[in-house]
Short mmCIF file of C-alpha atoms in Angstrom, two decimals:
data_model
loop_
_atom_site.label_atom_id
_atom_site.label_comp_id
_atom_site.label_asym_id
_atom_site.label_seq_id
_atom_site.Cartn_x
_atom_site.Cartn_y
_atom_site.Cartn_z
CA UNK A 1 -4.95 14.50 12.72
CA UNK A 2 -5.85 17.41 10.44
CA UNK A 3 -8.26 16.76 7.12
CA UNK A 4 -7.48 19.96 4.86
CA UNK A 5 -9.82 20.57 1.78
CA UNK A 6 -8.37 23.59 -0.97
CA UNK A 7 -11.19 25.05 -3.50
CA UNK A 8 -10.53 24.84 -6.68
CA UNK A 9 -9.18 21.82 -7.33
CA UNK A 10 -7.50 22.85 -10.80
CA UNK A 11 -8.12 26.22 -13.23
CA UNK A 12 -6.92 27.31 -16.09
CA UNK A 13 -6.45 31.38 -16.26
CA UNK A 14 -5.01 33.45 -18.62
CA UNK A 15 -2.25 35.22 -18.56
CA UNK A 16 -2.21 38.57 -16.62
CA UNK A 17 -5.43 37.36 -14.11
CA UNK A 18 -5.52 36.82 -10.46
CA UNK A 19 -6.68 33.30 -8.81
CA UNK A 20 -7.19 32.87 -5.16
CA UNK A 21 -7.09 29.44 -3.82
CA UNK A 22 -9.03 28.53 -0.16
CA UNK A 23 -7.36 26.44 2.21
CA UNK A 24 -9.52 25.02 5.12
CA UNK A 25 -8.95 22.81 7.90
CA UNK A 26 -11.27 20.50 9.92
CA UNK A 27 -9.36 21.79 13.58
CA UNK A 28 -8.10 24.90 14.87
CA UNK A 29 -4.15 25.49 13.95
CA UNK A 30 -1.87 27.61 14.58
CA UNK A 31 0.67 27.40 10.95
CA UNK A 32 -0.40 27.36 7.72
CA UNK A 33 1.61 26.63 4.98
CA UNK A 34 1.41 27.38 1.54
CA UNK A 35 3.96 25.50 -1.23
CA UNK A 36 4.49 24.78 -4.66
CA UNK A 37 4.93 21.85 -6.63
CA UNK A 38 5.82 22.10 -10.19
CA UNK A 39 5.23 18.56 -12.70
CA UNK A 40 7.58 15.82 -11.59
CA UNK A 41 9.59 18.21 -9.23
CA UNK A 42 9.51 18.67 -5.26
CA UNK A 43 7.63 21.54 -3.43
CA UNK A 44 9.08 24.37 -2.49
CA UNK A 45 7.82 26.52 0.21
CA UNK A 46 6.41 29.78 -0.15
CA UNK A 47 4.89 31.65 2.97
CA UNK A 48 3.88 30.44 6.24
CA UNK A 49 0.69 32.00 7.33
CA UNK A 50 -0.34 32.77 11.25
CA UNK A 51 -3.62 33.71 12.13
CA UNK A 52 -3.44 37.79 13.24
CA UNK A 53 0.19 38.57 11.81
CA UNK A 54 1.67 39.49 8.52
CA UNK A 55 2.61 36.15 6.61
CA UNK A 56 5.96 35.30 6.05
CA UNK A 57 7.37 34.89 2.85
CA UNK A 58 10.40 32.61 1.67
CA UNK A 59 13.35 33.80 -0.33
CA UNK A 60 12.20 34.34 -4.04
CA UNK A 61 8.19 35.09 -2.90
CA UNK A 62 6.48 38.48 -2.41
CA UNK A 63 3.62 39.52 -0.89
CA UNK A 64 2.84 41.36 -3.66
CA UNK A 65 2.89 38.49 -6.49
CA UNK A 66 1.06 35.73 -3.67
CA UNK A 67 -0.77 37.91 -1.15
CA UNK A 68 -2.30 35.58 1.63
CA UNK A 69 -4.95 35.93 4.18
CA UNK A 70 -5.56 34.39 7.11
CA UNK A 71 -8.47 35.34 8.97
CA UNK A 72 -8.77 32.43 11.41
CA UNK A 73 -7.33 29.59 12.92
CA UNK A 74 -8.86 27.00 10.31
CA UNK A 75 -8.86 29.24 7.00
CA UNK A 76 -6.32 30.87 4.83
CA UNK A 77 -5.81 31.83 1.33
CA UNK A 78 -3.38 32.45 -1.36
CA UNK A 79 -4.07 34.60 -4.45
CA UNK A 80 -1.78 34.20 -7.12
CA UNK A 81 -1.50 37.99 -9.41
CA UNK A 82 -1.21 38.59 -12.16
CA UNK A 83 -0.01 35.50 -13.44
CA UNK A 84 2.29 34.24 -16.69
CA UNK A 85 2.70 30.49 -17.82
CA UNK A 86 5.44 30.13 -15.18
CA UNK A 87 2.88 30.03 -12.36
CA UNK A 88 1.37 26.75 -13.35
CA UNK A 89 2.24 24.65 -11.04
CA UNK A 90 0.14 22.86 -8.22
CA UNK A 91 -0.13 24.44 -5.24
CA UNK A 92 -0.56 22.92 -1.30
CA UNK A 93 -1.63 24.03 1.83
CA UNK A 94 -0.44 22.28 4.76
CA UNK A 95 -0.30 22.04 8.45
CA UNK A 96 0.92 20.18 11.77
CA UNK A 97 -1.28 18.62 13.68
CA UNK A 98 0.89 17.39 16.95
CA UNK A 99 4.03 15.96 15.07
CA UNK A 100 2.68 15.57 11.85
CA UNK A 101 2.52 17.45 9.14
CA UNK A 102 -0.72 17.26 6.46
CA UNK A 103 -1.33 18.03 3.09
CA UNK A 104 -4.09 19.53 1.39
CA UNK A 105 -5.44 17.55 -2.25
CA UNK A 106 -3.63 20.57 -4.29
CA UNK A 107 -4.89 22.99 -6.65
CA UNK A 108 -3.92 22.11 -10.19
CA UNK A 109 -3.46 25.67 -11.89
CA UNK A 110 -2.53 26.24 -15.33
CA UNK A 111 -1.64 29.63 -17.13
CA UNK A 112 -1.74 30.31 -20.86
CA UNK B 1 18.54 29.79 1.59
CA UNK B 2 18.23 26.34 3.23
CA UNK B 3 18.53 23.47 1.37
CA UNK B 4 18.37 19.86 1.93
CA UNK B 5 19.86 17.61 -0.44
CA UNK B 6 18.24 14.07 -1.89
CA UNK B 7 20.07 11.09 -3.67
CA UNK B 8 19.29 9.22 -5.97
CA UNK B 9 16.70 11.29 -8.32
CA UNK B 10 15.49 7.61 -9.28
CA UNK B 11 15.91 3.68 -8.34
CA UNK B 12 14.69 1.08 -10.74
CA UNK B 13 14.22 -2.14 -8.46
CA UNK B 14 13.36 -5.58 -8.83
CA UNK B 15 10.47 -6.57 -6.54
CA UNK B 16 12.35 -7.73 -3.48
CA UNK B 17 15.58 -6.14 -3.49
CA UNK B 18 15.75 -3.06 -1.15
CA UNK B 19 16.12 0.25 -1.52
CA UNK B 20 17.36 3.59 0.03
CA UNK B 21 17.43 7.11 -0.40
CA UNK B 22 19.21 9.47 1.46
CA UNK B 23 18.92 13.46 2.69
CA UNK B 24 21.29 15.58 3.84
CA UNK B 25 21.86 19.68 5.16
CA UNK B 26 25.09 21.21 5.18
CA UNK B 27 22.98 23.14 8.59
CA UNK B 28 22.47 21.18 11.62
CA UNK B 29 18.64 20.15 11.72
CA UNK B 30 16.30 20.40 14.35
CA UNK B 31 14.30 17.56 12.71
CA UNK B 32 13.55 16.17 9.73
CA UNK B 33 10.36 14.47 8.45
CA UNK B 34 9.78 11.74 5.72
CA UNK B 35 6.62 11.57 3.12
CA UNK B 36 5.66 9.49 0.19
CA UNK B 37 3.94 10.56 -3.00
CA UNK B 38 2.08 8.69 -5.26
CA UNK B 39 1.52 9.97 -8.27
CA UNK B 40 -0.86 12.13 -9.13
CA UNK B 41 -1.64 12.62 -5.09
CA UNK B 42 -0.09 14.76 -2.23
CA UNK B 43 2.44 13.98 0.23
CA UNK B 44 1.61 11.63 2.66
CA UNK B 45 3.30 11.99 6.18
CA UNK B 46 5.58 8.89 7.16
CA UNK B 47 7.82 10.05 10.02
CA UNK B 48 9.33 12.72 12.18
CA UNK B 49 12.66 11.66 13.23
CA UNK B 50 14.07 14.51 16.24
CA UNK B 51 17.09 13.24 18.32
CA UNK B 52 20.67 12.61 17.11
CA UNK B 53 20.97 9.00 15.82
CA UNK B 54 17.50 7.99 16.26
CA UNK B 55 16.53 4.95 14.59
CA UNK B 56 12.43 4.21 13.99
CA UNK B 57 11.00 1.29 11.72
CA UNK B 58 7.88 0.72 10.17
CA UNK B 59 7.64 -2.64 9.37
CA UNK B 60 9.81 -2.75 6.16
CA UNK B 61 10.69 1.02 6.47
CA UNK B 62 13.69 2.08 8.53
CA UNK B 63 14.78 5.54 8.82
CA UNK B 64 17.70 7.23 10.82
CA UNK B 65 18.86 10.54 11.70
CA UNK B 66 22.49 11.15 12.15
CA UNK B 67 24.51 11.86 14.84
CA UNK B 68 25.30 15.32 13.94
CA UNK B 69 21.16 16.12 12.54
CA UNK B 70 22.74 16.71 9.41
CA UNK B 71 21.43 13.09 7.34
CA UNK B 72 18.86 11.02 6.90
CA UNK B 73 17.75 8.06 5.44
CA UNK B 74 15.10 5.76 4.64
CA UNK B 75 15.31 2.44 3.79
CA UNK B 76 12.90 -0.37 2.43
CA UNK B 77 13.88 -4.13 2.70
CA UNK B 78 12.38 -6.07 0.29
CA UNK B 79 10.56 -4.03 -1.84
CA UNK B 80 6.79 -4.45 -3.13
CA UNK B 81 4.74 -2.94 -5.97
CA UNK B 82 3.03 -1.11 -3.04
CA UNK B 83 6.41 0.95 -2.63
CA UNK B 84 6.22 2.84 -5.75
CA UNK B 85 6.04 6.57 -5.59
CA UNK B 86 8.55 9.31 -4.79
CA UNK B 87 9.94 9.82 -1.13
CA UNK B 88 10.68 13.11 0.02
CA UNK B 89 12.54 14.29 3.01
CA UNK B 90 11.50 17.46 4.82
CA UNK B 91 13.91 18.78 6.86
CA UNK B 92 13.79 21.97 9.69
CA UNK B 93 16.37 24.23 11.07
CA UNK B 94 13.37 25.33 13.69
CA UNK B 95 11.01 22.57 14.31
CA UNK B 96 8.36 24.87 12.26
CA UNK B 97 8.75 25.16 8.66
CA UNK B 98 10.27 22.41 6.18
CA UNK B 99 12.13 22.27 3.40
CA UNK B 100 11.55 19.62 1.43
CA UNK B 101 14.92 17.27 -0.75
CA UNK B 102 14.20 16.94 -4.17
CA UNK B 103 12.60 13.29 -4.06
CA UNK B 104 13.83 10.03 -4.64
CA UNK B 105 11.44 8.45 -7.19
CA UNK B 106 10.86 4.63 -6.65
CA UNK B 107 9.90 2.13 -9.47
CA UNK B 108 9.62 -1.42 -8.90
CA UNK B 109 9.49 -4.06 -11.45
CA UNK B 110 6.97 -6.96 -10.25
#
C-alpha cells in the first residue's frame, strides 16, 4: 500500500498568484500523478510525473500554466501560475502501489 | 483524447434493491479500475479488473470486464446506506495512466 499526504490542504489565492502544492509518499514509486477534480464532477488527469525526466502533460495542460517537479522517488509537486477563478478546483496526487492505485486527501484551492 | 464513458450520472434506490453503473471506451483497454467516493473524501481504490471477461466479487459488489476490454460494470445487490457515494471507473489504454468516467452517483433511501 501507499499512504500519500499533499500540503496545503485548501487556500484561497487571488487572482494572478502562483500556489505550489507538495505531494509525498510513505514508499519509493516510480509514477506520480497529478489530477483535478472540480465540485461534483470527476477528475481529470493532468501530468504524470517520473522521477529524473520531463513530466508529461495531458491534452489541454502546459508545463507552463502547472509546472511540476519531481526530485525523488517519494516527492513531487505541482505549482499552479498565475491563476484565475477557473483554477479552483481540488487537486490529487496519486500513485500505484502493486495493482492499486492511491489517492492523496486533495488540496482544496480556491481563486478570487 | 481518451475517454471513457459512465451511465447513469445518478440512481435514487430504495435500501435493498440493487444497483449498477456501467463504463465503456470506444478504444480497447488494457485495464480498467473501479473507486468509490464519498463525499467530501478522495477516491478510494475498489478493483483492477485486466483480462477479457473477467468476473471478481466483493461480497455484494460484482464487477466485469468485457470480452472485447471495451466495458465495464459494477454492480451492488441489495443495496445499504453504506453504498452511498459516487463510483468511478478508471480505465487505461497502457496499464499506466487512467482516465477516469464521469461517476455514477449513488443515493439510497433507508
Amino acid at each position: 500500500s501507499a499512504v500519500i499526504s499533499q500540503k496545503p490542504s485548501r487556500d484561497i489565492c487571488q487572482r494572478g498568484t502562483s500556489l505550489t502544492i507538495q505531494c509525498q509518499v510513505d514508499s519509493q514509486v516510480t509514477m506520480m500523478f497529478w489530477y483535478r477534480q472540480q465540485p461534483g464532477q470527476s477528475l481529470t488527469l493532468i501530468a504524470t510525473a517520473n522521477q529524473g525526466s520531463e513530466a508529461t502533460y495531458e491534452s489541454g495542460f502546459v508545463i507552463d500554466k502547472f509546472p511540476i517537479s519531481r526530485p525523488n522517488l517519494t516527492f513531487s509537486t505541482l505549482t499552479v501560475s498565475n491563476m484565475s477563478p477557473e483554477d479552483s478546483s481540488i487537486y490529487l496526487c496519486s500513485t500505484n502501489a502493486g495493482s492499486e492505485q492511491y489517492f492523496g486527501p486533495g488540496t482544496r484551492l480556491t481563486v478570487t | 483524447g481518451q475517454q471513457v464513458m459512465q451511465i447513469p450520472q445518478y440512481q435514487h434506490v430504495q435500501e435493498g434493491e440493487d444497483f449498477t453503473t456501467y463504463c465503456n471506451s470506444s478504444t480497447t483497454l488494457s485495464n480498467i479500475q473501479w473507486y468509490k467516493q464519498r463525499p467530501g473524501g478522495h477516491p478510494v481504490f475498489l478493483i483492477q479488473l485486466v483480462k477479457s471477461g473477467e468476473v471478481k466479487k466483493q461480497k455484494r459488489l460484482t464487477f466485469q470486464f468485457g470480452e472485447a476490454k471495451k466495458n465495464s460494470s459494477l454492480h451492488i445487490t441489495a443495496t445499504q446506506t453504506t453504498d452511498v457515494g459516487t463510483y468511478f471507473c478508471a480505465g487505461s489504454f497502457n496499464f499506466n495512466k487512467f482516465y477516469f468516467g464521469s461517476g455514477t452517483k449513488l443515493n439510497v433511501k433507508p
